[in-house]
CSV table of C-alpha atoms in Angstrom, one decimal:
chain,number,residue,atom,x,y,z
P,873,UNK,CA,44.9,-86.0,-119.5
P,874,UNK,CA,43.6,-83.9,-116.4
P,875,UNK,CA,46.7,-81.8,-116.8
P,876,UNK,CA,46.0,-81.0,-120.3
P,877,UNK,CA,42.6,-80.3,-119.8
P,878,UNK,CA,43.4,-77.7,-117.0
P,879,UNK,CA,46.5,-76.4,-119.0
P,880,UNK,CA,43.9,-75.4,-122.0
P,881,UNK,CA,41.5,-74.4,-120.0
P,882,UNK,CA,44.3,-71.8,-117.8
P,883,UNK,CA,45.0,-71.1,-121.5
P,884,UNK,CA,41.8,-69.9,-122.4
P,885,UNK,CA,40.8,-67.7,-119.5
P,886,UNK,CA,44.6,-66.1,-120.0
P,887,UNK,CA,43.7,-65.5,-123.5
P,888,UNK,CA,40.0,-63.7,-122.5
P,889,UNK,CA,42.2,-61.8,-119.6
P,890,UNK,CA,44.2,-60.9,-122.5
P,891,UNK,CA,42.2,-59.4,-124.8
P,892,UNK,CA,39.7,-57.4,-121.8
P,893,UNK,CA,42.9,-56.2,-120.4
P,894,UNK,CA,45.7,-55.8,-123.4
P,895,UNK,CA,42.6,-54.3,-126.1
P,896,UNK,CA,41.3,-51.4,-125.6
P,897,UNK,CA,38.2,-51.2,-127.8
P,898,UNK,CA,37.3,-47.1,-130.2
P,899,UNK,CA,34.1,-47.1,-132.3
P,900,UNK,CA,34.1,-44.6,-134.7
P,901,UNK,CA,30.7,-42.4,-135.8
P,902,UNK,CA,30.1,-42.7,-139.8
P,903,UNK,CA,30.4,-38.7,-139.8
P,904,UNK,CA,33.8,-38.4,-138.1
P,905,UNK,CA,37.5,-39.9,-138.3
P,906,UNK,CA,39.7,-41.0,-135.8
P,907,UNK,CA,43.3,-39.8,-135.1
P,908,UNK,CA,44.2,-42.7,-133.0
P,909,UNK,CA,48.1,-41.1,-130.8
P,910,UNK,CA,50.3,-43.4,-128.9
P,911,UNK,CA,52.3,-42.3,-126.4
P,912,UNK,CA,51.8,-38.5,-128.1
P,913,UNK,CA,52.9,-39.2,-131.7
P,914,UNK,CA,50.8,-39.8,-134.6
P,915,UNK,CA,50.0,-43.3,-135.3
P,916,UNK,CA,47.2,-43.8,-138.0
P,917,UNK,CA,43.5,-42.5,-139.5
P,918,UNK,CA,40.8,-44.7,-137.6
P,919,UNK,CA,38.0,-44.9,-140.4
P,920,UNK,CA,34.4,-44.9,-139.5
P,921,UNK,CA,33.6,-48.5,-137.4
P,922,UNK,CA,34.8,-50.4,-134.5
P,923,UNK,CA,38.5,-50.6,-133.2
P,924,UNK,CA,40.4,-53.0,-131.6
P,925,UNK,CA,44.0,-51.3,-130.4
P,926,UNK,CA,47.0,-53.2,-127.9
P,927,UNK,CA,47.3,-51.0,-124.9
P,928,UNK,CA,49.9,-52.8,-122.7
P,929,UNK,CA,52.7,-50.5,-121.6
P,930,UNK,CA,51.4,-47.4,-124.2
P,931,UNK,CA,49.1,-44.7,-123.6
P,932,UNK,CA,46.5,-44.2,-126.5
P,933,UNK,CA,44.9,-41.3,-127.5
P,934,UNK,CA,41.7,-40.8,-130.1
P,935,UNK,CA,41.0,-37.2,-131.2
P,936,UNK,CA,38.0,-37.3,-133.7
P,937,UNK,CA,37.5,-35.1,-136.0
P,938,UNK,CA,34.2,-34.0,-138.0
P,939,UNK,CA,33.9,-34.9,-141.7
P,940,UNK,CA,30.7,-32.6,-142.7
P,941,UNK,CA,30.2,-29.3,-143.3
P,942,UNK,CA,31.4,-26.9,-140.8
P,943,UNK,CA,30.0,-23.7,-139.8
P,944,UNK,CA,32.0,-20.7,-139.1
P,945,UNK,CA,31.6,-17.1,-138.2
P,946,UNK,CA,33.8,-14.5,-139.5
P,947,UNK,CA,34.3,-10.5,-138.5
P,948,UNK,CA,32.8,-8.0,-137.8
P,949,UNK,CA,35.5,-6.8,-139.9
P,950,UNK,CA,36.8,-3.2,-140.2
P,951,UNK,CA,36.4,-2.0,-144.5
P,952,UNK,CA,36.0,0.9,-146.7
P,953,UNK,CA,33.2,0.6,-149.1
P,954,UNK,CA,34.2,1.9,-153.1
P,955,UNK,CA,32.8,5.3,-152.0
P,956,UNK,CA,34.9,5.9,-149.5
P,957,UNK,CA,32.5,5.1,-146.7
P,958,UNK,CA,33.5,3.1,-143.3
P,959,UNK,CA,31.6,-0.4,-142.6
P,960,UNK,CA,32.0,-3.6,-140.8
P,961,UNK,CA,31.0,-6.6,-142.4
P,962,UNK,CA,30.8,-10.1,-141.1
P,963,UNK,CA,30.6,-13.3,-143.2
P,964,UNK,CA,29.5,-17.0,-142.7
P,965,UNK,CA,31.9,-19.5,-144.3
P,966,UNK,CA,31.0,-23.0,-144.6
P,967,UNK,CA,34.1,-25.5,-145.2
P,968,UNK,CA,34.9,-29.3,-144.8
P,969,UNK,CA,38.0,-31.2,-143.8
P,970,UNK,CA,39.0,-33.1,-147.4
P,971,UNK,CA,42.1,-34.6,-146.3
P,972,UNK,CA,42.1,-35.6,-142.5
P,973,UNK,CA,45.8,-36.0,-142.3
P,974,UNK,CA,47.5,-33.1,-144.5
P,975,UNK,CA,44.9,-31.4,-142.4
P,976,UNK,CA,46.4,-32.1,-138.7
P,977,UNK,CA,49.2,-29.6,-138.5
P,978,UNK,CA,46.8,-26.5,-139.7
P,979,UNK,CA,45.6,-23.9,-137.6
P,980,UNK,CA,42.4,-24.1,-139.5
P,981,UNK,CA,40.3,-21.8,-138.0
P,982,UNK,CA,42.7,-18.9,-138.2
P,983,UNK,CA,43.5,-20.1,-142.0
P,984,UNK,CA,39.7,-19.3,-142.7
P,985,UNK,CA,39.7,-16.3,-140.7
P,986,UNK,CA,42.4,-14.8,-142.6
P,987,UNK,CA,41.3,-15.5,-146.0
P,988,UNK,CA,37.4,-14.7,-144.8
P,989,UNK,CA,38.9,-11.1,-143.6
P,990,UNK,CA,41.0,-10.3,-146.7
P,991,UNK,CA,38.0,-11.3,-149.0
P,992,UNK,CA,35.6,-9.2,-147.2
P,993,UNK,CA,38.2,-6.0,-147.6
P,994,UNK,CA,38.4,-6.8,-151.0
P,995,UNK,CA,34.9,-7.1,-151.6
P,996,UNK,CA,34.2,-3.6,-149.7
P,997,UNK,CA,36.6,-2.0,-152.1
P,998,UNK,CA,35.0,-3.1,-155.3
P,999,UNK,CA,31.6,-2.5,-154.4
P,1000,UNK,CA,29.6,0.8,-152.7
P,1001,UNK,CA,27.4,0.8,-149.7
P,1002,UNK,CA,24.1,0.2,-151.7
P,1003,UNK,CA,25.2,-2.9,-152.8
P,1004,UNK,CA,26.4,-4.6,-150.0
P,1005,UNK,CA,23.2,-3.0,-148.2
P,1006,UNK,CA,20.7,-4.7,-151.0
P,1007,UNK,CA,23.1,-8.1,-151.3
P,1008,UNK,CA,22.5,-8.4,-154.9
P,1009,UNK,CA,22.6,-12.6,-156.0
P,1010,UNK,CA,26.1,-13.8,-156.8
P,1011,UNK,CA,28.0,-11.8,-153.9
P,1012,UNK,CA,28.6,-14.9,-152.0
P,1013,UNK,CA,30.0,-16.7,-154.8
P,1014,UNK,CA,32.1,-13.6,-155.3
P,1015,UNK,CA,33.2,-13.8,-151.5
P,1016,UNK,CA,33.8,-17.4,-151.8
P,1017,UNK,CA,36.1,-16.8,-155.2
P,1018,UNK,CA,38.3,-14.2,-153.3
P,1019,UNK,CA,39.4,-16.4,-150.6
P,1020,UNK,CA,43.1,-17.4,-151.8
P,1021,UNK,CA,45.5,-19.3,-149.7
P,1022,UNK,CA,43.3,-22.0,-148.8
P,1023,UNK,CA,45.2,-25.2,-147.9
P,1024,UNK,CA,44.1,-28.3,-150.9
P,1025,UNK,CA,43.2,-30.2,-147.1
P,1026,UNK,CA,40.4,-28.0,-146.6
P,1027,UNK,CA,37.2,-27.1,-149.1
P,1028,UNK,CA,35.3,-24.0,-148.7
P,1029,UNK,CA,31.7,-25.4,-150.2
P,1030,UNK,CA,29.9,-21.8,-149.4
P,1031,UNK,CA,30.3,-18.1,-148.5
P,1032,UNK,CA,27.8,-15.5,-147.3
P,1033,UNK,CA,28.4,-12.1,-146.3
P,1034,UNK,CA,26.8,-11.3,-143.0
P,1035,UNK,CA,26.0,-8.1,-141.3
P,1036,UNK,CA,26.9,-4.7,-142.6
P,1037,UNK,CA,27.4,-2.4,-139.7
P,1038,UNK,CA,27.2,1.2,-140.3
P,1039,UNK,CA,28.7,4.2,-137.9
P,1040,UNK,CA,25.9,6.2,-136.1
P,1041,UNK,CA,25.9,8.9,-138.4
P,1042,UNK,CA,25.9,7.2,-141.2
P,1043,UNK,CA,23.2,5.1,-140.3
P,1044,UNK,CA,21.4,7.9,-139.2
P,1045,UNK,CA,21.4,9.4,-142.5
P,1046,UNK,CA,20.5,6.2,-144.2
P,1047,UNK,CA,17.7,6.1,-141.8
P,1048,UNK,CA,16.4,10.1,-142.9
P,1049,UNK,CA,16.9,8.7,-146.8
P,1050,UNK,CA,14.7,6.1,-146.0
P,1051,UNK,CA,12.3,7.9,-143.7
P,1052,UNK,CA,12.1,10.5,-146.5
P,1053,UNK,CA,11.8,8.0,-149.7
P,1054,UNK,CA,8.2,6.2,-147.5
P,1055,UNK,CA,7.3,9.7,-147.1
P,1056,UNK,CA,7.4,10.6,-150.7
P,1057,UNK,CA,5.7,7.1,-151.3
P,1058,UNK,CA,2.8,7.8,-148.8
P,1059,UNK,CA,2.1,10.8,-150.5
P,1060,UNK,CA,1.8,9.3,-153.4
P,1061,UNK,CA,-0.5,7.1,-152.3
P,1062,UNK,CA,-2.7,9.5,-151.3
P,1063,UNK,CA,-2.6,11.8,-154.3
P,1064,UNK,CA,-4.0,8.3,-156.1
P,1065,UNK,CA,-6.4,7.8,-153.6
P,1066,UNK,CA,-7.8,11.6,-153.9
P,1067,UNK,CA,-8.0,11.5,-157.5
P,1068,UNK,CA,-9.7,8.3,-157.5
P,1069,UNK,CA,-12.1,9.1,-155.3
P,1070,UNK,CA,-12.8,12.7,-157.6
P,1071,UNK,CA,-13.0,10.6,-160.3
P,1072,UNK,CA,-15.8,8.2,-158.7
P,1073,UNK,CA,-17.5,11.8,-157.8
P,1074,UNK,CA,-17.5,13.0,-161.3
P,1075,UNK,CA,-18.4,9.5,-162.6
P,1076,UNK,CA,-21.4,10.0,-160.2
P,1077,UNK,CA,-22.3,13.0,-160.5
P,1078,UNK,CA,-22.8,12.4,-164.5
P,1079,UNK,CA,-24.6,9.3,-164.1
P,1080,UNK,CA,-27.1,11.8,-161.7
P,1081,UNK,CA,-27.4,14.2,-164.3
P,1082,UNK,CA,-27.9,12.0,-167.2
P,1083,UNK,CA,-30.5,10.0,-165.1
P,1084,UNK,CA,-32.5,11.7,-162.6
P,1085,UNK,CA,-34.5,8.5,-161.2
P,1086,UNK,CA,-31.8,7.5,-160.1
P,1087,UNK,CA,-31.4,10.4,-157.6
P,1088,UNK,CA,-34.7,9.6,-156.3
P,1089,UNK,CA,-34.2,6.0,-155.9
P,1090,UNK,CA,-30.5,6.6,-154.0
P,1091,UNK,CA,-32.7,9.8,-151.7
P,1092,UNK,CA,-35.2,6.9,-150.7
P,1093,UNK,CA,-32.4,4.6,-149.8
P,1094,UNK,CA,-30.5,7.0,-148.0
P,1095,UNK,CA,-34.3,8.2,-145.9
P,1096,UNK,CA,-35.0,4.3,-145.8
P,1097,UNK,CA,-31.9,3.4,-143.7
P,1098,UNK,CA,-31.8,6.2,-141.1
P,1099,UNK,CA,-33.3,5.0,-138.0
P,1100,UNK,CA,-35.0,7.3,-135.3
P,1101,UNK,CA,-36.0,10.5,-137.6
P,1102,UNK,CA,-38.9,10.6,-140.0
P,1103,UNK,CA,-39.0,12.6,-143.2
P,1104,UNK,CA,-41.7,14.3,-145.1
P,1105,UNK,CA,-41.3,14.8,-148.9
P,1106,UNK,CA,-43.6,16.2,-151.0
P,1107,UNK,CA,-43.7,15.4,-155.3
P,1108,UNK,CA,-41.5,18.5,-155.9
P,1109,UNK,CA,-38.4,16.8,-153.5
P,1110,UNK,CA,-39.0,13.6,-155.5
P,1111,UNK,CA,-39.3,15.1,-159.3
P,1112,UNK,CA,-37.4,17.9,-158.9
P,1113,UNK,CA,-37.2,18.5,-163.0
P,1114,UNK,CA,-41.2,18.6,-162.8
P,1115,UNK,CA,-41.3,21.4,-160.2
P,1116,UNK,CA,-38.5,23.0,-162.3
P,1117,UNK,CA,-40.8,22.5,-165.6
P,1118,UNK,CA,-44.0,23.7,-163.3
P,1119,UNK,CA,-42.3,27.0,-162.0
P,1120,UNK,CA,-41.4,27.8,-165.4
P,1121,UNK,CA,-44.8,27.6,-166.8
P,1122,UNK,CA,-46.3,29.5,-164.4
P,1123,UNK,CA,-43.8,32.4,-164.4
P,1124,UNK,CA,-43.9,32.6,-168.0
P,1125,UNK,CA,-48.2,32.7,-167.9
């Protein structure tokens, strides 16, 4: 019975020594897969979760790939614009692995660089410099619609076109068109401004002319809020149409 006893027990602690030592344990994040390798050829997809994988006498490997969106940079890119004028563009292109297998023998980042490249020369082509300067609403989806080729493992979910870099002279005349266009604008500006401010003038002056109190009322404010000077006014400076009416009387006696 004693035998038995330590024969079960030898069996347990062989079993735990077994599973530390033969297992060798992969947790998986809920945003990525596992490629799980042994001895360098492909083996299975690890879903998202814990692992469990026999070890003894194999080597293991666990690459992990991402399953959201991805983020990628494309160019500066060498085009010619519909009007024959040199740019280079660059683009962001957002994608996501669909298929985590068909997916394993792609190159994918120079897959998205190619199509990314041809779509921005063929973008360039159809349209001229102003538009790809203002970036009108729909070009993405128009950059996204002429990437072709894409392998069915991978999804492109978005596409933006970057930067438009324009040669030195070329930007310096871009820069005198603009330069010249505020100019115009300013002026503008200040033509309104002068013939608003003739206008409040004339509106002024009328309301003067129609009402001459008001003349005197706008003299007293004006002598009321200097400081440090005094001025003496006599009843001709305050009712100037009564002097005017007075001197005519008496020229005319």
């Amino acid at each position: 019975m004693t035998d038995l006893i330590y024969l079960a027990f030898g069996l347990i602690v062989l079993s735990g020594v077994i599973m530390v030592v033969g297992f060798q344990t992969f947790r998986i994040s809920p945003w990525e897969h596992g490629v799980l390798y042994i001895d360098g050829g492909f083996d299975r997809l690890m879903s998202p979760g814990r692992h469990r994988v026999w070890r003894m006498g194999r080597r293991l490997m666990v690459n992990r790939v991402w399953s959201g969106p991805t983020y990628f940079g494309v160019g500066p890119v060498d085009a010619v614009t519909r009007d024959g004028l040199p740019v280079r563009l660059s683009a962001t292109i957002i994608y996501q692995i669909v298929d985590v297998e068909a997916s394993l023998p792609l190159n994918i980042t120079g897959a998205i660089q190619l199509a990314a490249s041809q779509a921005l020369l063929a973008l360039a082509s159809q349209e001229p410099l102003e538009t790809l300067l203002t970036r009108p609403e729909g070009l993405g989806e128009r950059l996204k619609a002429a990437m072709t080729g894409i392998d069915p493992a991978l999804s492109i979910s978005q596409a933006e076109l970057g930067s438009v870099i324009l040669p030195p002279e070329l930007r310096k005349m871009t820069t005198e068109v603009e330069r010249a266009r505020l100019e115009g604008l300013a002026q503008l500006e200040r033509a309104r401004g002068e013939q608003a401010a003739l206008r409040s003038l004339a509106n002024a002056a009328r309301m003067l002319k129609d009402n001459p109190e008001l003349m005197k009322l706008r003299l007293l404010q004006s002598v009321g809020g200097a400081k440090g000077a005094t001025l003496v006014l006599g009843e001709a400076a305050l009712n100037p149409a009564q002097a005017a009416g007075s001197t005519s009387a008496g020229s005319s006696s």
